[in-house]
XYZ file of C-alpha atoms in Angstrom:
619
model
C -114.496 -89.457 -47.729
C -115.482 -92.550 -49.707
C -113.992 -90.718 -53.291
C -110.694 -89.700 -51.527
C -110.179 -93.349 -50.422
C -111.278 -94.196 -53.924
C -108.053 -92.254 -54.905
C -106.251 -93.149 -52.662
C -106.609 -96.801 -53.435
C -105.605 -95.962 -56.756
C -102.390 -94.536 -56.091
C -101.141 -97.287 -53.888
C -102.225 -99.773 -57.002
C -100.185 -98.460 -58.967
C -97.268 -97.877 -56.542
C -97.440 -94.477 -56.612
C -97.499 -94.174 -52.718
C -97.202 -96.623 -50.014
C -100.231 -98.094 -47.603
C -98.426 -96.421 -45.021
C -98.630 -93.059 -46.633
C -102.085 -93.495 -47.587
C -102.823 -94.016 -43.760
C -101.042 -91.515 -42.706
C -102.443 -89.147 -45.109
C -106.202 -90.682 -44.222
C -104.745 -89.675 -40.862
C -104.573 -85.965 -41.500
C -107.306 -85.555 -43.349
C -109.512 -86.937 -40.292
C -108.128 -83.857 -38.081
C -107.856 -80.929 -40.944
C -110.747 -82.291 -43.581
C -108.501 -80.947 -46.045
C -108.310 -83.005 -49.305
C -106.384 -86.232 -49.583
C -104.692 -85.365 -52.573
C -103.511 -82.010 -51.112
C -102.280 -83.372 -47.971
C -100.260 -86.242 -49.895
C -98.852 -83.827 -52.383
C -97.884 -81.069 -49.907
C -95.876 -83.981 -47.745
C -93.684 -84.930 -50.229
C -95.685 -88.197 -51.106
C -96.728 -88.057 -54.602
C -95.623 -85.014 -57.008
C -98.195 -83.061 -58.320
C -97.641 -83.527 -61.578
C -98.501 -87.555 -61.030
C -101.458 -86.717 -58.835
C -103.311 -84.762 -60.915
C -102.799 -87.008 -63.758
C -104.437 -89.658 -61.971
C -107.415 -87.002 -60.621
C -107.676 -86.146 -64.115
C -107.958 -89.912 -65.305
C -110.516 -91.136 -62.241
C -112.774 -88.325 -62.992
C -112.834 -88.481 -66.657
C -111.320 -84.563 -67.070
C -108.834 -82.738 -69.360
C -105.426 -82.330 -67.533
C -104.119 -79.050 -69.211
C -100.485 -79.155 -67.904
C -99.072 -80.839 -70.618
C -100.226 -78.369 -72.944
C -100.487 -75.563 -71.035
C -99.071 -73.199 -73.648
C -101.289 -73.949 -76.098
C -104.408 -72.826 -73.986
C -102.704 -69.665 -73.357
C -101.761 -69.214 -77.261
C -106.005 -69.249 -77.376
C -106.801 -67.626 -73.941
C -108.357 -64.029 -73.788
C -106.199 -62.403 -71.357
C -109.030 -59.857 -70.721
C -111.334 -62.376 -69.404
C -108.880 -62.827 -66.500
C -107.805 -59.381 -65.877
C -111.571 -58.796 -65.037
C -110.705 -60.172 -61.723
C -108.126 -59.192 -59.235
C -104.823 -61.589 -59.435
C -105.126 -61.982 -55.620
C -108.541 -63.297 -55.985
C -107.348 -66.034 -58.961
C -104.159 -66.838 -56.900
C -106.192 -67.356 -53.807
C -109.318 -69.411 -55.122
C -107.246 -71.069 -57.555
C -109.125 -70.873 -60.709
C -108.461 -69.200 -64.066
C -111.155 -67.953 -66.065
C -109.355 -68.896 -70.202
C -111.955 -67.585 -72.788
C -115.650 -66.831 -73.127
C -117.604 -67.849 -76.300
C -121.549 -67.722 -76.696
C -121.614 -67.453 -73.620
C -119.646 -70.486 -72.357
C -116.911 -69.964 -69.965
C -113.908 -72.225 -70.288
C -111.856 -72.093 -66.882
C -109.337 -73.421 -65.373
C -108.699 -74.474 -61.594
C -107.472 -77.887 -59.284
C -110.769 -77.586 -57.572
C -113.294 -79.120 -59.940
C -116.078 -79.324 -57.127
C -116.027 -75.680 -55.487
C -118.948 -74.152 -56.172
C -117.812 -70.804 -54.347
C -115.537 -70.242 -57.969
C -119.096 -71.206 -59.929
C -120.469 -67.775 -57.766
C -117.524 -65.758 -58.617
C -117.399 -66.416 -61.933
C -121.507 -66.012 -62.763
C -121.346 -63.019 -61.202
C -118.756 -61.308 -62.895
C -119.293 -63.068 -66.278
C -122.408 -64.263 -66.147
C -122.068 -67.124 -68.338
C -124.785 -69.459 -69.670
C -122.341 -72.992 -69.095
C -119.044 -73.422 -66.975
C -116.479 -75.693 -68.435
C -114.061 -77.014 -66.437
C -110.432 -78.275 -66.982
C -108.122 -79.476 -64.579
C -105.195 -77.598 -63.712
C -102.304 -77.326 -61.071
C -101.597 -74.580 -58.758
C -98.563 -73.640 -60.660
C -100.439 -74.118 -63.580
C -102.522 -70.895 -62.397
C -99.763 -69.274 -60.791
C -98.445 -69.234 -64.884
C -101.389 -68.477 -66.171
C -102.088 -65.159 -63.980
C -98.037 -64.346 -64.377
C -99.095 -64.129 -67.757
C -101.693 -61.788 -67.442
C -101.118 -60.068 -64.676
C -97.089 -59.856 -64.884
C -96.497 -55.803 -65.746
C -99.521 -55.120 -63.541
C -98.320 -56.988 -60.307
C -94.531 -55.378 -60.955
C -96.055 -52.326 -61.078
C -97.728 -52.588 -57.702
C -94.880 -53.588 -56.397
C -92.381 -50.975 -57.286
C -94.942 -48.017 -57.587
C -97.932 -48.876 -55.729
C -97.061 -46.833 -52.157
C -95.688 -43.910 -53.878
C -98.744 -43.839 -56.440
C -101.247 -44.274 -53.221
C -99.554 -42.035 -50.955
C -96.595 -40.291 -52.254
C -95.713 -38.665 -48.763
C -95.300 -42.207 -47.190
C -92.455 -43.497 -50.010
C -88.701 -42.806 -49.961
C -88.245 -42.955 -53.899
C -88.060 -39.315 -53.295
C -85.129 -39.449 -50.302
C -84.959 -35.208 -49.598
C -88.424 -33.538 -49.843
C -87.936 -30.068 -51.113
C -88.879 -28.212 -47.235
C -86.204 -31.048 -46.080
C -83.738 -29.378 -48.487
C -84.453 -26.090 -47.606
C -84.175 -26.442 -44.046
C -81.148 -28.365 -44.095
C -79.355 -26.096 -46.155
C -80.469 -23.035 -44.358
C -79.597 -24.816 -40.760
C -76.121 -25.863 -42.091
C -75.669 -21.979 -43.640
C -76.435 -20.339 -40.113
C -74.067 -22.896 -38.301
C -71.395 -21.587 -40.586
C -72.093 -18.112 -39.894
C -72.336 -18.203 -36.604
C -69.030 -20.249 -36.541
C -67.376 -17.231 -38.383
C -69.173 -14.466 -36.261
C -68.840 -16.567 -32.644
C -67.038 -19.996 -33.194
C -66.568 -20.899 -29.654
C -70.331 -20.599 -28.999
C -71.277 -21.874 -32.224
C -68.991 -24.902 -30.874
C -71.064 -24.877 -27.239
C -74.411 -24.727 -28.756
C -73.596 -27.802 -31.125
C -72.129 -29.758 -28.133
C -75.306 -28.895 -25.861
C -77.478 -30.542 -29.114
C -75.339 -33.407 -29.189
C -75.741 -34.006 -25.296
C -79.035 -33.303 -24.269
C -79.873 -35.196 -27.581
C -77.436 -38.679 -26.457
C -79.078 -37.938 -22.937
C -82.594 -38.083 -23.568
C -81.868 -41.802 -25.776
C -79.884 -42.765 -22.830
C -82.331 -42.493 -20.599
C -84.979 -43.617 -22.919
C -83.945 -46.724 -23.686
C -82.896 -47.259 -19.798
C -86.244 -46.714 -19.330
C -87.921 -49.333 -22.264
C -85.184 -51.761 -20.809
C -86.953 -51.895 -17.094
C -90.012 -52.022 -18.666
C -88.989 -54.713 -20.593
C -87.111 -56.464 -17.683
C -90.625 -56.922 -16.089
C -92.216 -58.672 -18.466
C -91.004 -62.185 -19.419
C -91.035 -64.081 -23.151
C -94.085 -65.650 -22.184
C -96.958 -63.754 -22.052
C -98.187 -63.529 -25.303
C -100.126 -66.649 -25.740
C -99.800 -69.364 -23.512
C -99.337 -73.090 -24.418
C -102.996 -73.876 -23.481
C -104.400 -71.175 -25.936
C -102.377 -72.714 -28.885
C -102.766 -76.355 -27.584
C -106.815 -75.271 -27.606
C -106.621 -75.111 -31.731
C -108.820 -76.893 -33.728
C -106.707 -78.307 -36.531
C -109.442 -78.517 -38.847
C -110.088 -74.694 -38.095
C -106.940 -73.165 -38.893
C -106.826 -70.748 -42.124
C -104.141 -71.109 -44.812
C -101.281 -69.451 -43.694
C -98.527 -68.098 -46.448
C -94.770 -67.542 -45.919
C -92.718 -65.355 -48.005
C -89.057 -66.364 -48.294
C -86.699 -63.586 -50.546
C -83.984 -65.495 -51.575
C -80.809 -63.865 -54.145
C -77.753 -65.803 -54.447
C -77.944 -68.188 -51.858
C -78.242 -71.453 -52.941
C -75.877 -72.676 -49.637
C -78.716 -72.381 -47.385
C -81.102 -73.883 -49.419
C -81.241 -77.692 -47.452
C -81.515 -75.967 -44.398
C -84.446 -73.759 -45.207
C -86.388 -76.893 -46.919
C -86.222 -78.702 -43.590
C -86.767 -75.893 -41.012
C -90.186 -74.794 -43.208
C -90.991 -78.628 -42.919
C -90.268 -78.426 -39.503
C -92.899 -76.318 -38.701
C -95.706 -77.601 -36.860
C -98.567 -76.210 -39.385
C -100.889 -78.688 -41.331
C -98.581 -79.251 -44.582
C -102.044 -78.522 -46.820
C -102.653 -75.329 -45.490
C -98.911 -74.223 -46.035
C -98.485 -72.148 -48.637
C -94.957 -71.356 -49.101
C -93.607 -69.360 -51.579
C -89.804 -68.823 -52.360
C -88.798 -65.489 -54.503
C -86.502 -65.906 -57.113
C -84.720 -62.987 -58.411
C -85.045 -64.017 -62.554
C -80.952 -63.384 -62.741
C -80.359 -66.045 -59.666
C -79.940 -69.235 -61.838
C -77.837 -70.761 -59.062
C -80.042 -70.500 -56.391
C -83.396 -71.929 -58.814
C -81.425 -74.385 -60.217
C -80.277 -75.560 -56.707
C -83.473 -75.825 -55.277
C -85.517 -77.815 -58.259
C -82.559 -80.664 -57.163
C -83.836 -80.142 -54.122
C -87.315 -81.717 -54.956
C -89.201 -79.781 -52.546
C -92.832 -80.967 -50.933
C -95.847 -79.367 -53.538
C -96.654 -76.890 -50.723
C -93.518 -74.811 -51.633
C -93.871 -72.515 -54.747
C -91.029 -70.904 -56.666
C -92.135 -67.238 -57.632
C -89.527 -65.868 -60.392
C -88.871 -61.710 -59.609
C -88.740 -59.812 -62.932
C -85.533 -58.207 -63.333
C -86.315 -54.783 -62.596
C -84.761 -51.496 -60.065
C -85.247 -51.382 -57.491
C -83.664 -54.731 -56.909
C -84.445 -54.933 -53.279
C -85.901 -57.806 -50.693
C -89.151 -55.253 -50.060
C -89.854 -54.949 -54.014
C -89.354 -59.240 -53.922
C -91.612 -59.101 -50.851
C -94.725 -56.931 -52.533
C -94.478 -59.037 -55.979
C -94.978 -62.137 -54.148
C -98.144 -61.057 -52.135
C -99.972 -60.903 -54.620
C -99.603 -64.514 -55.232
C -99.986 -65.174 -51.436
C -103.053 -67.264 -50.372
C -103.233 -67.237 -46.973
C -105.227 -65.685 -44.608
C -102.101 -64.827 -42.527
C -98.910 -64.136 -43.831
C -95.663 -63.730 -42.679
C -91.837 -63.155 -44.020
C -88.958 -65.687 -43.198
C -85.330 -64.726 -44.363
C -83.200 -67.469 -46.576
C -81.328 -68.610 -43.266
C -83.909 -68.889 -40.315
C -85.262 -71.158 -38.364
C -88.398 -70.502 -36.488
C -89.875 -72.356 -33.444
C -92.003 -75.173 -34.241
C -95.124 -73.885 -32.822
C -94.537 -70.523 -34.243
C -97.480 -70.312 -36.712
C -100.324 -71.462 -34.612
C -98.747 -68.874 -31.653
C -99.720 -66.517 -34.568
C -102.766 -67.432 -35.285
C -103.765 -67.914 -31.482
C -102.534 -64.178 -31.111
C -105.012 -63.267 -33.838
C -107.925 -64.610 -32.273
C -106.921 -63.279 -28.719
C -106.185 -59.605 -29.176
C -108.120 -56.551 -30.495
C -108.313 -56.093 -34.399
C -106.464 -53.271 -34.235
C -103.423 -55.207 -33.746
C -102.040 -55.743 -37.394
C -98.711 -57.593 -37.170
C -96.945 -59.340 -34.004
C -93.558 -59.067 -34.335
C -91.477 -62.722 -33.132
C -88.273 -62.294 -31.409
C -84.909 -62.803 -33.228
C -81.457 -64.456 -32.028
C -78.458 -66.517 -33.094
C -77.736 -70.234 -33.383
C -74.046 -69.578 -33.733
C -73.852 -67.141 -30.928
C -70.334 -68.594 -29.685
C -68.543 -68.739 -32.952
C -66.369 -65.785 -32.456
C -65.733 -62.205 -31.130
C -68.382 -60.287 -33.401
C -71.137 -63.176 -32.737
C -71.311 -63.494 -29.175
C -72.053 -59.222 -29.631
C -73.946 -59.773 -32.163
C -75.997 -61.800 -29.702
C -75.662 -59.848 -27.057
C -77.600 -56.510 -28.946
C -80.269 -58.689 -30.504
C -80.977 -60.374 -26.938
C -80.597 -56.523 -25.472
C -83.030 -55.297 -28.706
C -85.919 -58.050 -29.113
C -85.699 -59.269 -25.281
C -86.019 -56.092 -23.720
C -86.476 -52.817 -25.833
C -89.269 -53.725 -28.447
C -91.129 -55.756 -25.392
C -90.758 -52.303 -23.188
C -92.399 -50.476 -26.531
C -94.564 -52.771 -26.787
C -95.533 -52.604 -22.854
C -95.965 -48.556 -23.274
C -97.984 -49.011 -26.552
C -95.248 -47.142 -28.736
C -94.651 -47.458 -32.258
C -92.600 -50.633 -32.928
C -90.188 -50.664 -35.713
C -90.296 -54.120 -37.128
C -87.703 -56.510 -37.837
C -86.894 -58.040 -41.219
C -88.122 -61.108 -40.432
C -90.760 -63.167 -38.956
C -93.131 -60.601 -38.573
C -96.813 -61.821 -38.991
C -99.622 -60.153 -40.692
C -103.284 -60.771 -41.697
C -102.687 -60.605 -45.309
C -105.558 -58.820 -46.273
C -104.342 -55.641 -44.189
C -100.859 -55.940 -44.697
C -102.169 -55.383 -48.332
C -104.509 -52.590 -47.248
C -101.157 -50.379 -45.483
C -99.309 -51.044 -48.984
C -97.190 -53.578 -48.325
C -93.488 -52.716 -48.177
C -91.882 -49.878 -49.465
C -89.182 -50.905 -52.125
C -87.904 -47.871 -52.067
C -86.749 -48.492 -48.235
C -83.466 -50.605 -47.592
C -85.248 -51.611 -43.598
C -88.350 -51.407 -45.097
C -89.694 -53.520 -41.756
C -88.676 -50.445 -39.341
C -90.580 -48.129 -41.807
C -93.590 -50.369 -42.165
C -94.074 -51.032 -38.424
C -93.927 -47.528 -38.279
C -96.250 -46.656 -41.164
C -98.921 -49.112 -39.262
C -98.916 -47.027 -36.415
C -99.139 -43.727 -38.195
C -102.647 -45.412 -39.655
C -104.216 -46.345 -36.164
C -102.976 -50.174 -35.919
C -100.173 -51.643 -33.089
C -97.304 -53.903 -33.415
C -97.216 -57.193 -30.944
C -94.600 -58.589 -29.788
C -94.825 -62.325 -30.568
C -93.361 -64.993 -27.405
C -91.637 -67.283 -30.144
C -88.324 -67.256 -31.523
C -86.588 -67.235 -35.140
C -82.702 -68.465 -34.984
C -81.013 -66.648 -37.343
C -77.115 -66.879 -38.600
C -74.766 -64.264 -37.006
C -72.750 -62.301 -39.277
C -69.127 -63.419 -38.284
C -66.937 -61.054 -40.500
C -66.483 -57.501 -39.956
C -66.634 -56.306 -43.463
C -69.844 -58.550 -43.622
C -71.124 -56.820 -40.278
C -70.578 -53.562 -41.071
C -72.136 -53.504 -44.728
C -75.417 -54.889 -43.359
C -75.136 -52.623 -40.230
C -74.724 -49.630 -42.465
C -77.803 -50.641 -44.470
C -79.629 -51.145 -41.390
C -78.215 -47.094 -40.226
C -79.478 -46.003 -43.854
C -83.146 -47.149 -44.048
C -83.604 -45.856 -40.439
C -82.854 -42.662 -41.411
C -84.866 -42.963 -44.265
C -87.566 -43.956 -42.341
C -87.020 -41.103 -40.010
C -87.233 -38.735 -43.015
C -90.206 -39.958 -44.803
C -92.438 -39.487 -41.472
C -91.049 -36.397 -40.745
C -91.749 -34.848 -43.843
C -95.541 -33.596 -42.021
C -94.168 -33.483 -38.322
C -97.548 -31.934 -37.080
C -99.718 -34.450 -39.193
C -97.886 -37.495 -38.182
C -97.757 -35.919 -34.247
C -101.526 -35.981 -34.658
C -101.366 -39.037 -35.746
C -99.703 -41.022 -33.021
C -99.696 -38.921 -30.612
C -96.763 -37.156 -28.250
C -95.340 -40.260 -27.180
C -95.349 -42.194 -30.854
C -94.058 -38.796 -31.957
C -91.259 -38.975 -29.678
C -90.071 -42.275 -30.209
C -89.699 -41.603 -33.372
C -87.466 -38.749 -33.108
C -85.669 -40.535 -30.054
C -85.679 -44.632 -31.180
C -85.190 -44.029 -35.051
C -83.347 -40.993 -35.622
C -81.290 -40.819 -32.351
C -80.328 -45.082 -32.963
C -78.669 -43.417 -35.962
C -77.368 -40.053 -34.720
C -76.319 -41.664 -30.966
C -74.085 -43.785 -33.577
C -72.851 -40.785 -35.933
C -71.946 -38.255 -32.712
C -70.766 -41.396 -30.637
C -66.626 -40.793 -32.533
C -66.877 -36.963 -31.849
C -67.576 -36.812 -28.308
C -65.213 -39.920 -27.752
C -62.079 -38.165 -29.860
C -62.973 -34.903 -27.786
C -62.917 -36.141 -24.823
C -59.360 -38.700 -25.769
C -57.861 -35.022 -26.764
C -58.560 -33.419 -23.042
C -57.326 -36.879 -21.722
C -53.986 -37.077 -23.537
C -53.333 -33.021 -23.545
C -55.066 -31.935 -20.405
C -55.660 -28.549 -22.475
C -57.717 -25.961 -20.931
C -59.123 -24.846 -24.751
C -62.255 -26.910 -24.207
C -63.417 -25.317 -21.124
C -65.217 -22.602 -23.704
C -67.366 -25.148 -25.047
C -68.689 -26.745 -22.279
C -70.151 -24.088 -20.288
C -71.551 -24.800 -16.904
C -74.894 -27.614 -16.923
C -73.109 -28.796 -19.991
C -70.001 -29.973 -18.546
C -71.820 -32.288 -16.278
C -74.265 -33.658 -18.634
C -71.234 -34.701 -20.607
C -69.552 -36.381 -18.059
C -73.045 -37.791 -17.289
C -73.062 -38.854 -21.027
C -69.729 -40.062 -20.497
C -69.442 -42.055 -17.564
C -73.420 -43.040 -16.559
C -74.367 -43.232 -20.397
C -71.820 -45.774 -21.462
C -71.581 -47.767 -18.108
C -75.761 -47.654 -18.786
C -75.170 -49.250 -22.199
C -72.762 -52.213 -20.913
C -74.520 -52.933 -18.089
C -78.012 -53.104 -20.125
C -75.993 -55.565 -22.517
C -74.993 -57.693 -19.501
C -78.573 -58.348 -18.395
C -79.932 -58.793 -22.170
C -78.505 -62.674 -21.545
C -81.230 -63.355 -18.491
C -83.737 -63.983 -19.801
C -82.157 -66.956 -22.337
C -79.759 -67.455 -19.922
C -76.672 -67.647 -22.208
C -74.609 -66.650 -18.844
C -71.759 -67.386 -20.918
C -71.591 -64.151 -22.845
C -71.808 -61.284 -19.540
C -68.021 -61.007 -19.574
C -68.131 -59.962 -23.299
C -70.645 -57.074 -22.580
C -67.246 -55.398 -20.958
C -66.011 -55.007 -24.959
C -69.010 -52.966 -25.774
C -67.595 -50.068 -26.417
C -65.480 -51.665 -29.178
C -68.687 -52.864 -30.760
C -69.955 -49.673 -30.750
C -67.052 -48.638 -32.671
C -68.159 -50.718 -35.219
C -71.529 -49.501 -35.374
C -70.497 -45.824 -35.412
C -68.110 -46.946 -38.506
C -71.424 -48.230 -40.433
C -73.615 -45.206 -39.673
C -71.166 -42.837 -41.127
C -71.053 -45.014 -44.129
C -75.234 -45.009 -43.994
C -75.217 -41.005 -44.168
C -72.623 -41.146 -47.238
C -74.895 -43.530 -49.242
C -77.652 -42.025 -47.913
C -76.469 -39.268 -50.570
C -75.159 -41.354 -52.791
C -76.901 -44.257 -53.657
C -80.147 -44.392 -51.233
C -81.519 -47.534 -52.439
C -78.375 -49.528 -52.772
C -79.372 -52.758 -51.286
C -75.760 -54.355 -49.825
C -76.254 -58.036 -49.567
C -75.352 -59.808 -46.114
C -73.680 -63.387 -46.979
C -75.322 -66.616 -45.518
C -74.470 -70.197 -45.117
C -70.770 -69.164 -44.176
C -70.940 -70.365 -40.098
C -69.309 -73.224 -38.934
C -71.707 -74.059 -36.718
C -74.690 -76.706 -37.181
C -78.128 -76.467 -35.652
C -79.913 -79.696 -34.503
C -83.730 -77.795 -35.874
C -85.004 -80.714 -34.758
């Protein structure tokens, strides 16, 4: 204590902070016993730069920063690449050259003798030399050693590990094979029989919209039962130890979005996390000029790291995602998108979720919704479907111990096995879906999280149905990939994981596709009363279509009308009447999916932020 006080003294002499800071720093470290100059850095006080020069002056060390490149022109590259970059990034140190056996490293934590282990043991070096050095300082020097390695991992590393479990390859060849020879016996049997050719395709369609119908009727009233909170409770995060909690890392993809920026800066500030043990990192794609440029102005606290994204294909959030985990230091990680804003408490719910449930439990999933939920038409149903989705069907999953296919944000993950499943696949445009399913294919389960993220609504159509028809694609990738060994995944998760599968990812896109066909054949009987249809709904069929007609669709507005309970934005019930207009919409973007699908499978189309009118008091 009686050093950090020594330094802090000496940055209030020299009017580098204020007595207030320094007491509110002395403050913090009383509760986390983190260091002073960490604490004061990562709130904003004092930039890093300045700090460690004065570290470096009050303990009579070399400060590399300012010539940085110089120790890398005489750095052995090899020396580092004997460790794991994970292990560098997360200990902070940065082993530079051995000679006669003395070992010249690099690290901001002079004192740690758990780096003086690591490094004897792998070197085994007669004399340790220290220099002092920033995080970014390391964060440089293992980009430079490490750069075509961690790329590597993070386009190739799934499909090098486990080639079944990527979608670089979108068709297997069986997959071809089957589909072709399925589409070739449909067109015979159309020549040979059309009208029961016809019949049999409509009973397919049906029984297929009938069995989601009723399934997701049934994760909706298991949903309904269960209320936000009963995840954690306020007492089990209250009961906390500051001092205890781990480092916790969040990964924020950003491309092109410099708008958003302020808004992100103070939301992650927001959160009510010790500022030391934040480690936030923001991914830069290296084209995005804009967006870098906009946030240096920003002059964020030292906690926040920008991580630059070599330009490379697939040029994807996912492939940002798995380059910047291996710079993650955290014990916990988790993934926020450019425009959220999660609950204070949201972090330590997290962590208290950790500690309470089983091991097997390897990500818990935080709900999603809208802050600009009344700004028009397309946002209040926007709202309405995420309410219906996060509210009701992923807690009913989650209730029945189904697979749960994750959302693209604010999903939470001990880092360590998040880098054990592969991270994300790059390859995958809803790479969350496919890696909540993935999880559950390897023996872990998905929680759902009581906590919210606000997100921004997409408010324009074009917008909507771009990112809607991304969303349509990767689910159907994902339904591919882990169908590609239907009997080894069945054995895998089982009947019922099998089923939702088939049901909740492939039928969320096919419900969507067929949704136009049965609705134009059933406007043609309407407007010509023709008898010519009779042949193609035979008996049983007839009435599961009207089912499917009349139940299914009043199922599907009333389910909408209820998703507002349990937030209690009463004001959007009336809209769930318009439903079927929304579904429109959504049928329009998962006809697009299947095209691209074909055409350009790992086209990533970019949903615009920072347009809404609306502001959010995140306060």
């Amino acid at each position: 204590m009686k050093h950090y006080q020594r330094l802090g003294e000496l940055l209030v002499s020299r009017g580098l902070i204020t007595e207030e800071q320094l007491t509110a720093g002395l403050e913090q470290q009383r509760s986390t016993g983190s260091p002073l100059g960490e604490i004061l850095a990562s709130r904003g006080y004092v930039g890093r730069l300045t700090l460690y020069k004065v570290l470096s002056e009050q303990l009579g060390v070399e400060y590399v920063s300012g010539n940085l490149r110089e120790f890398m022109e005489m750095g052995d590259r090899r020396i580092a690449q004997k460790f794991s970059p994970s292990l560098l990034n997360k200990k902070l140190f940065f082993p530079l050259k051995q000679e006669n056996g003395e070992l010249l490293l690099l690290t901001p934590h002079l004192q740690d003798s758990e780096i003086d282990a690591i490094a004897k043991k792998v070197l085994r070096p007669t004399l340790i030399k220290k220099l002092l050095a920033t995080e970014l300082d390391i964060i440089m020097l293992v980009e430079w050693s490490f750069k075509e390695n961690i790329l590597e991992e993070a386009v190739s590393g799934l499909f090098y590990r486990s080639p079944a479990e990527s979608s670089v390859t979108v068709f297997t060849p069986l997959q071809v094979l089957a589909g072709f020879s399925a589409l070739a016996l449909f067109l015979y049997w159309i020549f040979r029989a059309p009208m029961s050719a016809f019949a049999f395709f409509m009973a397919v369609v049906n029984f297929f919209y009938l069995a989601q119908v009723l399934f997701k009727f049934l994760l909706s009233m298991v949903g309904a039962k269960h209320e936000l909170e009963g995840a954690v409770s306020k007492e089990e995060v209250e009961a906390l130890r500051t001092e205890e909690l781990p480092i916790y890392s969040v990964l924020v993809p950003l491309f092109k979005e410099p708008q958003v920026l302020p808004r992100l800066i103070e939301s992650l500030e927001n959160l009510d996390y010790p500022s030391e043990k934040l480690d936030i990192l923001l991914l830069l794609e290296e084209e995005d000029t804009a967006t870098m440029e906009k946030a240096k102005t920003l002059h964020p606290p030292a906690n926040i790291r920008f991580i630059t994204i070599p330009a490379s294909s697939p040029q994807t959030k996912p492939k940002a995602c798995n380059y910047g985990l291996a710079f993650a230091r955290g014990e916990y990680v988790t993934i926020y998108d450019a425009e959220d804003v999660p609950e204070a408490d949201q972090l330590k719910k997290a962590v208290a979720a950790f500690k309470k449930y089983p091991d097997y439990y390897v990500c818990f999933q935080a709900a999603l919704n809208y802050f600009n939920r009344d700004e028009n038409f397309l946002t209040r149903m926007f709202t309405l479907e995420y309410s219906y989705w996060y509210d009701y069907m992923l807690t009913g999953l989650d209730r029945l111990g189904l697979p749960i296919p994750l959302g693209g944000t604010s999903n939470h993950f001990p880092t360590d096995k998040l880098r054990e499943l592969g991270g994300w696949d790059p390859f995958n445009v809803t790479e969350d879906a496919d890696l909540g399913i993935r999880a559950c294919g390897r023996g872990y389960r998905v929680g759902i999280l009581n906590s919210t993220t606000f997100e921004e609504a997409n408010k324009r159509v074009g917008s909507w149905i771009r990112q809607r028809s991304r969303w349509q694609k990767g689910y159907a990738q994902t339904f591919l990939v882990h169908n590609r060994h239907p009997l080894g995944f069945l054995r895998k998760v089982g009947p019922k994981g099998f089923f939702t599968l088939q049901i909740f990812i492939g039928g969320s896109v096919a419900g969507n596709f067929v949704a136009p066909i049965l609705w134009a054949v059933f406007a043609y009987w309407l407007i010509t009363g023709t008898t010519a249809l009779e042949p193609i709904f035979p008996g049983v069929l007839l009435y599961v279509g009207t089912f499917n007609l009349l139940i299914g669709n009043f199922l599907g507005i009333y389910l909408s009308m209820i998703a507002v309970f349990k937030r209690k934005f009463y004001s959007l019930t009336p809209y769930a009447i318009a439903s079927p207009i929304y579904w429109l919409l959504g049928s329009v973007g998962s006809w697009r999916a299947v095209w691209q699908l074909f055409t350009k499978p790992f086209y990533w189309e970019k949903t615009t932020h920072g347009i809404t009118e609306v502001e959010l008091n995140i306060k």
